[in-house]
Amino acid sequence: MDIKSLKNFLAYRPPVRRMILGNGLLPARQVMFIYGEYSTWKSWLAQELAYAVSQGKPWLCWETTKVNVLIINSEISEGEYQLRWDAFVRNRNITPGSNSLYINSSLDVKLDVPGSIGEIRTAIRQHNIELVIIDNLYSSTIGNISRNDDANRVIANVKLLALETGSA
């Protein structure tokens, strides 16, 4: 625990925050959740976010910083996910050529299991990933994400991963 006097606390100058998304919407080392009902296009929104940030292009109405992005799909099979990305690329008339967007479609990624967190940490370091998108949270856990204890474990693991690696 780091205890400071009021004077020292007010004298502290935090490091400059590197923005990944928007002006304060998502700084590096922070966590953001996109929540919505079933079938409300969250996965497509995540794809748009992954592509926009990997290219340094605006996402919705926010500017982005071009960084390496890892999007982890733990919801649908790799073949189905590939079809989804193929449709995305074709409909947007994109030529995939940049090595700044990485995709993992392992259905066994679990954010409440140390082994999975370790694998994500390794991937972040190997590919210099600065933004990790996990689609979707519910299928990325073993526990019941609607229970506070299980949800808090996942959130703590994700926040610690962001702090340790510098990724968002």
JSON list of C-alpha atoms in Angstrom, two decimals:
[
{"chain": "A", "resi": 1, "resn": "MET", "atom": "CA", "xyz": [0.00, 0.00, 0.00]},
{"chain": "A", "resi": 2, "resn": "ASP", "atom": "CA", "xyz": [1.43, 3.38, -1.00]},
{"chain": "A", "resi": 3, "resn": "ILE", "atom": "CA", "xyz": [0.34, 6.05, 1.50]},
{"chain": "A", "resi": 4, "resn": "LYS", "atom": "CA", "xyz": [1.13, 9.70, 0.80]},
{"chain": "A", "resi": 5, "resn": "SER", "atom": "CA", "xyz": [0.55, 12.91, 2.68]},
{"chain": "A", "resi": 6, "resn": "LEU", "atom": "CA", "xyz": [-1.98, 15.24, 1.10]},
{"chain": "A", "resi": 7, "resn": "LYS", "atom": "CA", "xyz": [0.85, 17.53, -0.01]},
{"chain": "A", "resi": 8, "resn": "ASN", "atom": "CA", "xyz": [2.75, 14.68, -1.70]},
{"chain": "A", "resi": 9, "resn": "PHE", "atom": "CA", "xyz": [-0.43, 13.26, -3.16]},
{"chain": "A", "resi": 10, "resn": "LEU", "atom": "CA", "xyz": [-1.30, 16.58, -4.80]},
{"chain": "A", "resi": 11, "resn": "ALA", "atom": "CA", "xyz": [2.30, 16.95, -6.03]},
{"chain": "A", "resi": 12, "resn": "TYR", "atom": "CA", "xyz": [2.15, 13.61, -7.88]},
{"chain": "A", "resi": 13, "resn": "ARG", "atom": "CA", "xyz": [2.28, 13.96, -11.66]},
{"chain": "A", "resi": 14, "resn": "PRO", "atom": "CA", "xyz": [0.95, 10.86, -13.38]},
{"chain": "A", "resi": 15, "resn": "PRO", "atom": "CA", "xyz": [2.57, 9.73, -16.61]},
{"chain": "A", "resi": 16, "resn": "VAL", "atom": "CA", "xyz": [1.01, 10.97, -19.84]},
{"chain": "A", "resi": 17, "resn": "ARG", "atom": "CA", "xyz": [-1.88, 8.68, -20.74]},
{"chain": "A", "resi": 18, "resn": "ARG", "atom": "CA", "xyz": [-1.66, 7.24, -24.24]},
{"chain": "A", "resi": 19, "resn": "MET", "atom": "CA", "xyz": [-5.11, 7.24, -25.80]},
{"chain": "A", "resi": 20, "resn": "ILE", "atom": "CA", "xyz": [-6.18, 4.23, -27.84]},
{"chain": "A", "resi": 21, "resn": "LEU", "atom": "CA", "xyz": [-9.70, 5.50, -28.47]},
{"chain": "A", "resi": 22, "resn": "GLY", "atom": "CA", "xyz": [-11.09, 9.01, -28.28]},
{"chain": "A", "resi": 23, "resn": "ASN", "atom": "CA", "xyz": [-10.02, 11.74, -25.96]},
{"chain": "A", "resi": 24, "resn": "GLY", "atom": "CA", "xyz": [-10.22, 9.83, -22.70]},
{"chain": "A", "resi": 25, "resn": "LEU", "atom": "CA", "xyz": [-12.64, 7.10, -23.83]},
{"chain": "A", "resi": 26, "resn": "LEU", "atom": "CA", "xyz": [-10.05, 4.31, -23.72]},
{"chain": "A", "resi": 27, "resn": "PRO", "atom": "CA", "xyz": [-6.51, 5.04, -22.56]},
{"chain": "A", "resi": 28, "resn": "ALA", "atom": "CA", "xyz": [-3.81, 2.36, -22.56]},
{"chain": "A", "resi": 29, "resn": "ARG", "atom": "CA", "xyz": [-3.86, 0.11, -19.47]},
{"chain": "A", "resi": 30, "resn": "GLN", "atom": "CA", "xyz": [-7.61, 0.62, -19.02]},
{"chain": "A", "resi": 31, "resn": "VAL", "atom": "CA", "xyz": [-10.60, -1.64, -19.58]},
{"chain": "A", "resi": 32, "resn": "MET", "atom": "CA", "xyz": [-13.85, -0.88, -21.37]},
{"chain": "A", "resi": 33, "resn": "PHE", "atom": "CA", "xyz": [-16.95, -3.06, -21.70]},
{"chain": "A", "resi": 34, "resn": "ILE", "atom": "CA", "xyz": [-19.58, -2.97, -24.44]},
{"chain": "A", "resi": 35, "resn": "TYR", "atom": "CA", "xyz": [-22.81, -4.38, -23.09]},
{"chain": "A", "resi": 36, "resn": "GLY", "atom": "CA", "xyz": [-26.10, -5.10, -24.78]},
{"chain": "A", "resi": 37, "resn": "GLU", "atom": "CA", "xyz": [-28.87, -7.60, -25.16]},
{"chain": "A", "resi": 38, "resn": "TYR", "atom": "CA", "xyz": [-28.43, -10.78, -27.21]},
{"chain": "A", "resi": 39, "resn": "SER", "atom": "CA", "xyz": [-28.29, -10.16, -30.99]},
{"chain": "A", "resi": 40, "resn": "THR", "atom": "CA", "xyz": [-27.76, -6.40, -30.79]},
{"chain": "A", "resi": 41, "resn": "TRP", "atom": "CA", "xyz": [-24.73, -6.37, -33.11]},
{"chain": "A", "resi": 42, "resn": "LYS", "atom": "CA", "xyz": [-22.07, -6.17, -30.37]},
{"chain": "A", "resi": 43, "resn": "SER", "atom": "CA", "xyz": [-19.79, -8.58, -32.23]},
{"chain": "A", "resi": 44, "resn": "TRP", "atom": "CA", "xyz": [-20.01, -6.53, -35.42]},
{"chain": "A", "resi": 45, "resn": "LEU", "atom": "CA", "xyz": [-19.29, -3.42, -33.38]},
{"chain": "A", "resi": 46, "resn": "ALA", "atom": "CA", "xyz": [-16.23, -5.18, -31.93]},
{"chain": "A", "resi": 47, "resn": "GLN", "atom": "CA", "xyz": [-15.05, -6.06, -35.45]},
{"chain": "A", "resi": 48, "resn": "GLU", "atom": "CA", "xyz": [-15.43, -2.44, -36.52]},
{"chain": "A", "resi": 49, "resn": "LEU", "atom": "CA", "xyz": [-13.48, -1.34, -33.46]},
{"chain": "A", "resi": 50, "resn": "ALA", "atom": "CA", "xyz": [-10.70, -3.88, -34.07]},
{"chain": "A", "resi": 51, "resn": "TYR", "atom": "CA", "xyz": [-10.30, -2.88, -37.70]},
{"chain": "A", "resi": 52, "resn": "ALA", "atom": "CA", "xyz": [-10.52, 0.88, -37.08]},
{"chain": "A", "resi": 53, "resn": "VAL", "atom": "CA", "xyz": [-7.89, 0.88, -34.32]},
{"chain": "A", "resi": 54, "resn": "SER", "atom": "CA", "xyz": [-5.59, -1.47, -36.26]},
{"chain": "A", "resi": 55, "resn": "GLN", "atom": "CA", "xyz": [-5.64, 1.08, -39.09]},
{"chain": "A", "resi": 56, "resn": "GLY", "atom": "CA", "xyz": [-5.74, 4.25, -37.00]},
{"chain": "A", "resi": 57, "resn": "LYS", "atom": "CA", "xyz": [-9.07, 5.23, -38.57]},
{"chain": "A", "resi": 58, "resn": "PRO", "atom": "CA", "xyz": [-12.02, 6.79, -36.74]},
{"chain": "A", "resi": 59, "resn": "TRP", "atom": "CA", "xyz": [-14.40, 4.43, -34.97]},
{"chain": "A", "resi": 60, "resn": "LEU", "atom": "CA", "xyz": [-17.94, 5.77, -34.91]},
{"chain": "A", "resi": 61, "resn": "CYS", "atom": "CA", "xyz": [-17.29, 9.42, -33.94]},
{"chain": "A", "resi": 62, "resn": "TRP", "atom": "CA", "xyz": [-13.96, 8.91, -32.10]},
{"chain": "A", "resi": 63, "resn": "GLU", "atom": "CA", "xyz": [-10.40, 9.18, -33.33]},
{"chain": "A", "resi": 64, "resn": "THR", "atom": "CA", "xyz": [-8.13, 6.20, -32.73]},
{"chain": "A", "resi": 65, "resn": "THR", "atom": "CA", "xyz": [-4.43, 5.61, -32.31]},
{"chain": "A", "resi": 66, "resn": "LYS", "atom": "CA", "xyz": [-3.08, 2.99, -34.70]},
{"chain": "A", "resi": 67, "resn": "VAL", "atom": "CA", "xyz": [-1.88, 0.04, -32.63]},
{"chain": "A", "resi": 68, "resn": "ASN", "atom": "CA", "xyz": [-1.68, -3.71, -32.96]},
{"chain": "A", "resi": 69, "resn": "VAL", "atom": "CA", "xyz": [-5.02, -5.29, -32.07]},
{"chain": "A", "resi": 70, "resn": "LEU", "atom": "CA", "xyz": [-5.90, -8.81, -30.96]},
{"chain": "A", "resi": 71, "resn": "ILE", "atom": "CA", "xyz": [-9.55, -9.81, -31.18]},
{"chain": "A", "resi": 72, "resn": "ILE", "atom": "CA", "xyz": [-10.41, -13.05, -29.41]},
{"chain": "A", "resi": 73, "resn": "ASN", "atom": "CA", "xyz": [-13.62, -14.79, -30.42]},
{"chain": "A", "resi": 74, "resn": "SER", "atom": "CA", "xyz": [-14.71, -17.38, -27.88]},
{"chain": "A", "resi": 75, "resn": "GLU", "atom": "CA", "xyz": [-18.29, -17.66, -29.03]},
{"chain": "A", "resi": 76, "resn": "ILE", "atom": "CA", "xyz": [-18.50, -19.24, -32.49]},
{"chain": "A", "resi": 77, "resn": "SER", "atom": "CA", "xyz": [-16.40, -21.77, -34.39]},
{"chain": "A", "resi": 78, "resn": "GLU", "atom": "CA", "xyz": [-13.35, -20.66, -36.34]},
{"chain": "A", "resi": 79, "resn": "GLY", "atom": "CA", "xyz": [-15.07, -21.47, -39.64]},
{"chain": "A", "resi": 80, "resn": "GLU", "atom": "CA", "xyz": [-18.11, -19.37, -38.78]},
{"chain": "A", "resi": 81, "resn": "TYR", "atom": "CA", "xyz": [-15.91, -16.55, -37.52]},
{"chain": "A", "resi": 82, "resn": "GLN", "atom": "CA", "xyz": [-13.89, -16.65, -40.73]},
{"chain": "A", "resi": 83, "resn": "LEU", "atom": "CA", "xyz": [-17.12, -16.29, -42.72]},
{"chain": "A", "resi": 84, "resn": "ARG", "atom": "CA", "xyz": [-18.03, -13.26, -40.60]},
{"chain": "A", "resi": 85, "resn": "TRP", "atom": "CA", "xyz": [-14.64, -11.62, -41.23]},
{"chain": "A", "resi": 86, "resn": "ASP", "atom": "CA", "xyz": [-14.80, -12.50, -44.92]},
{"chain": "A", "resi": 87, "resn": "ALA", "atom": "CA", "xyz": [-18.16, -10.73, -45.17]},
{"chain": "A", "resi": 88, "resn": "PHE", "atom": "CA", "xyz": [-16.72, -7.76, -43.27]},
{"chain": "A", "resi": 89, "resn": "VAL", "atom": "CA", "xyz": [-13.75, -7.49, -45.64]},
{"chain": "A", "resi": 90, "resn": "ARG", "atom": "CA", "xyz": [-15.84, -7.94, -48.80]},
{"chain": "A", "resi": 91, "resn": "ASN", "atom": "CA", "xyz": [-18.59, -5.51, -47.75]},
{"chain": "A", "resi": 92, "resn": "ARG", "atom": "CA", "xyz": [-16.06, -2.85, -46.79]},
{"chain": "A", "resi": 93, "resn": "ASN", "atom": "CA", "xyz": [-13.92, -3.49, -49.91]},
{"chain": "A", "resi": 94, "resn": "ILE", "atom": "CA", "xyz": [-10.82, -4.01, -47.75]},
{"chain": "A", "resi": 95, "resn": "THR", "atom": "CA", "xyz": [-7.62, -5.68, -48.88]},
{"chain": "A", "resi": 96, "resn": "PRO", "atom": "CA", "xyz": [-6.18, -7.40, -45.81]},
{"chain": "A", "resi": 97, "resn": "GLY", "atom": "CA", "xyz": [-2.47, -6.73, -45.94]},
{"chain": "A", "resi": 98, "resn": "SER", "atom": "CA", "xyz": [-1.57, -5.12, -42.67]},
{"chain": "A", "resi": 99, "resn": "ASN", "atom": "CA", "xyz": [-0.11, -7.19, -39.87]},
{"chain": "A", "resi": 100, "resn": "SER", "atom": "CA", "xyz": [-1.66, -5.00, -37.20]},
{"chain": "A", "resi": 101, "resn": "LEU", "atom": "CA", "xyz": [-4.86, -6.99, -36.67]},
{"chain": "A", "resi": 102, "resn": "TYR", "atom": "CA", "xyz": [-4.59, -10.44, -35.11]},
{"chain": "A", "resi": 103, "resn": "ILE", "atom": "CA", "xyz": [-7.44, -12.89, -34.64]},
{"chain": "A", "resi": 104, "resn": "ASN", "atom": "CA", "xyz": [-7.82, -15.81, -32.27]},
{"chain": "A", "resi": 105, "resn": "SER", "atom": "CA", "xyz": [-10.84, -18.03, -32.45]},
{"chain": "A", "resi": 106, "resn": "SER", "atom": "CA", "xyz": [-10.24, -20.42, -29.56]},
{"chain": "A", "resi": 107, "resn": "LEU", "atom": "CA", "xyz": [-13.43, -21.47, -27.88]},
{"chain": "A", "resi": 108, "resn": "ASP", "atom": "CA", "xyz": [-11.44, -22.53, -24.81]},
{"chain": "A", "resi": 109, "resn": "VAL", "atom": "CA", "xyz": [-10.23, -19.05, -23.77]},
{"chain": "A", "resi": 110, "resn": "LYS", "atom": "CA", "xyz": [-11.43, -18.51, -20.21]},
{"chain": "A", "resi": 111, "resn": "LEU", "atom": "CA", "xyz": [-10.70, -15.23, -18.42]},
{"chain": "A", "resi": 112, "resn": "ASP", "atom": "CA", "xyz": [-11.18, -16.75, -14.98]},
{"chain": "A", "resi": 113, "resn": "VAL", "atom": "CA", "xyz": [-8.49, -19.40, -15.54]},
{"chain": "A", "resi": 114, "resn": "PRO", "atom": "CA", "xyz": [-4.80, -18.52, -15.02]},
{"chain": "A", "resi": 115, "resn": "GLY", "atom": "CA", "xyz": [-3.67, -20.60, -18.04]},
{"chain": "A", "resi": 116, "resn": "SER", "atom": "CA", "xyz": [-5.78, -18.61, -20.49]},
{"chain": "A", "resi": 117, "resn": "ILE", "atom": "CA", "xyz": [-4.66, -15.29, -19.01]},
{"chain": "A", "resi": 118, "resn": "GLY", "atom": "CA", "xyz": [-1.06, -16.48, -19.41]},
{"chain": "A", "resi": 119, "resn": "GLU", "atom": "CA", "xyz": [-1.64, -17.36, -23.07]},
{"chain": "A", "resi": 120, "resn": "ILE", "atom": "CA", "xyz": [-3.14, -13.93, -23.75]},
{"chain": "A", "resi": 121, "resn": "ARG", "atom": "CA", "xyz": [-0.23, -12.25, -21.93]},
{"chain": "A", "resi": 122, "resn": "THR", "atom": "CA", "xyz": [2.23, -14.20, -24.11]},
{"chain": "A", "resi": 123, "resn": "ALA", "atom": "CA", "xyz": [0.38, -13.24, -27.31]},
{"chain": "A", "resi": 124, "resn": "ILE", "atom": "CA", "xyz": [0.34, -9.58, -26.27]},
{"chain": "A", "resi": 125, "resn": "ARG", "atom": "CA", "xyz": [4.10, -9.61, -25.77]},
{"chain": "A", "resi": 126, "resn": "GLN", "atom": "CA", "xyz": [4.89, -11.66, -28.91]},
{"chain": "A", "resi": 127, "resn": "HIS", "atom": "CA", "xyz": [2.90, -9.41, -31.25]},
{"chain": "A", "resi": 128, "resn": "ASN", "atom": "CA", "xyz": [3.23, -6.07, -29.43]},
{"chain": "A", "resi": 129, "resn": "ILE", "atom": "CA", "xyz": [-0.54, -5.94, -28.93]},
{"chain": "A", "resi": 130, "resn": "GLU", "atom": "CA", "xyz": [-1.89, -2.72, -27.41]},
{"chain": "A", "resi": 131, "resn": "LEU", "atom": "CA", "xyz": [-5.62, -3.43, -27.69]},
{"chain": "A", "resi": 132, "resn": "VAL", "atom": "CA", "xyz": [-7.28, -6.75, -26.81]},
{"chain": "A", "resi": 133, "resn": "ILE", "atom": "CA", "xyz": [-10.93, -7.24, -27.68]},
{"chain": "A", "resi": 134, "resn": "ILE", "atom": "CA", "xyz": [-12.72, -10.24, -26.22]},
{"chain": "A", "resi": 135, "resn": "ASP", "atom": "CA", "xyz": [-15.93, -11.32, -27.89]},
{"chain": "A", "resi": 136, "resn": "ASN", "atom": "CA", "xyz": [-17.87, -12.27, -25.84]},
{"chain": "A", "resi": 137, "resn": "LEU", "atom": "CA", "xyz": [-17.44, -12.11, -22.11]},
{"chain": "A", "resi": 138, "resn": "TYR", "atom": "CA", "xyz": [-20.11, -14.68, -21.28]},
{"chain": "A", "resi": 139, "resn": "SER", "atom": "CA", "xyz": [-18.51, -17.47, -23.32]},
{"chain": "A", "resi": 140, "resn": "SER", "atom": "CA", "xyz": [-15.01, -16.49, -22.13]},
{"chain": "A", "resi": 141, "resn": "THR", "atom": "CA", "xyz": [-15.61, -17.64, -18.57]},
{"chain": "A", "resi": 142, "resn": "ILE", "atom": "CA", "xyz": [-16.14, -20.89, -16.73]},
{"chain": "A", "resi": 143, "resn": "GLY", "atom": "CA", "xyz": [-18.02, -19.23, -13.88]},
{"chain": "A", "resi": 144, "resn": "ASN", "atom": "CA", "xyz": [-21.40, -17.56, -13.98]},
{"chain": "A", "resi": 145, "resn": "ILE", "atom": "CA", "xyz": [-20.68, -14.00, -15.15]},
{"chain": "A", "resi": 146, "resn": "SER", "atom": "CA", "xyz": [-23.99, -12.83, -13.67]},
{"chain": "A", "resi": 147, "resn": "ARG", "atom": "CA", "xyz": [-22.73, -13.67, -10.15]},
{"chain": "A", "resi": 148, "resn": "ASN", "atom": "CA", "xyz": [-20.71, -10.92, -8.46]},
{"chain": "A", "resi": 149, "resn": "ASP", "atom": "CA", "xyz": [-17.88, -13.19, -7.27]},
{"chain": "A", "resi": 150, "resn": "ASP", "atom": "CA", "xyz": [-17.35, -14.72, -10.71]},
{"chain": "A", "resi": 151, "resn": "ALA", "atom": "CA", "xyz": [-17.69, -11.39, -12.53]},
{"chain": "A", "resi": 152, "resn": "ASN", "atom": "CA", "xyz": [-15.30, -9.67, -10.11]},
{"chain": "A", "resi": 153, "resn": "ARG", "atom": "CA", "xyz": [-12.69, -12.41, -10.69]},
{"chain": "A", "resi": 154, "resn": "VAL", "atom": "CA", "xyz": [-12.88, -11.88, -14.47]},
{"chain": "A", "resi": 155, "resn": "ILE", "atom": "CA", "xyz": [-12.76, -8.08, -14.17]},
{"chain": "A", "resi": 156, "resn": "ALA", "atom": "CA", "xyz": [-9.79, -8.26, -11.79]},
{"chain": "A", "resi": 157, "resn": "ASN", "atom": "CA", "xyz": [-7.91, -10.60, -14.15]},
{"chain": "A", "resi": 158, "resn": "VAL", "atom": "CA", "xyz": [-8.56, -8.36, -17.15]},
{"chain": "A", "resi": 159, "resn": "LYS", "atom": "CA", "xyz": [-7.53, -5.20, -15.28]},
{"chain": "A", "resi": 160, "resn": "LEU", "atom": "CA", "xyz": [-4.35, -6.85, -14.01]},
{"chain": "A", "resi": 161, "resn": "LEU", "atom": "CA", "xyz": [-3.52, -8.04, -17.53]},
{"chain": "A", "resi": 162, "resn": "ALA", "atom": "CA", "xyz": [-3.95, -4.48, -18.84]},
{"chain": "A", "resi": 163, "resn": "LEU", "atom": "CA", "xyz": [-1.73, -3.05, -16.10]},
{"chain": "A", "resi": 164, "resn": "GLU", "atom": "CA", "xyz": [0.97, -5.69, -16.52]},
{"chain": "A", "resi": 165, "resn": "THR", "atom": "CA", "xyz": [1.17, -5.46, -20.31]},
{"chain": "A", "resi": 166, "resn": "GLY", "atom": "CA", "xyz": [0.22, -1.83, -20.94]},
{"chain": "A", "resi": 167, "resn": "SER", "atom": "CA", "xyz": [-2.53, -2.93, -23.31]},
{"chain": "A", "resi": 168, "resn": "ALA", "atom": "CA", "xyz": [-6.13, -1.79, -23.20]}
]
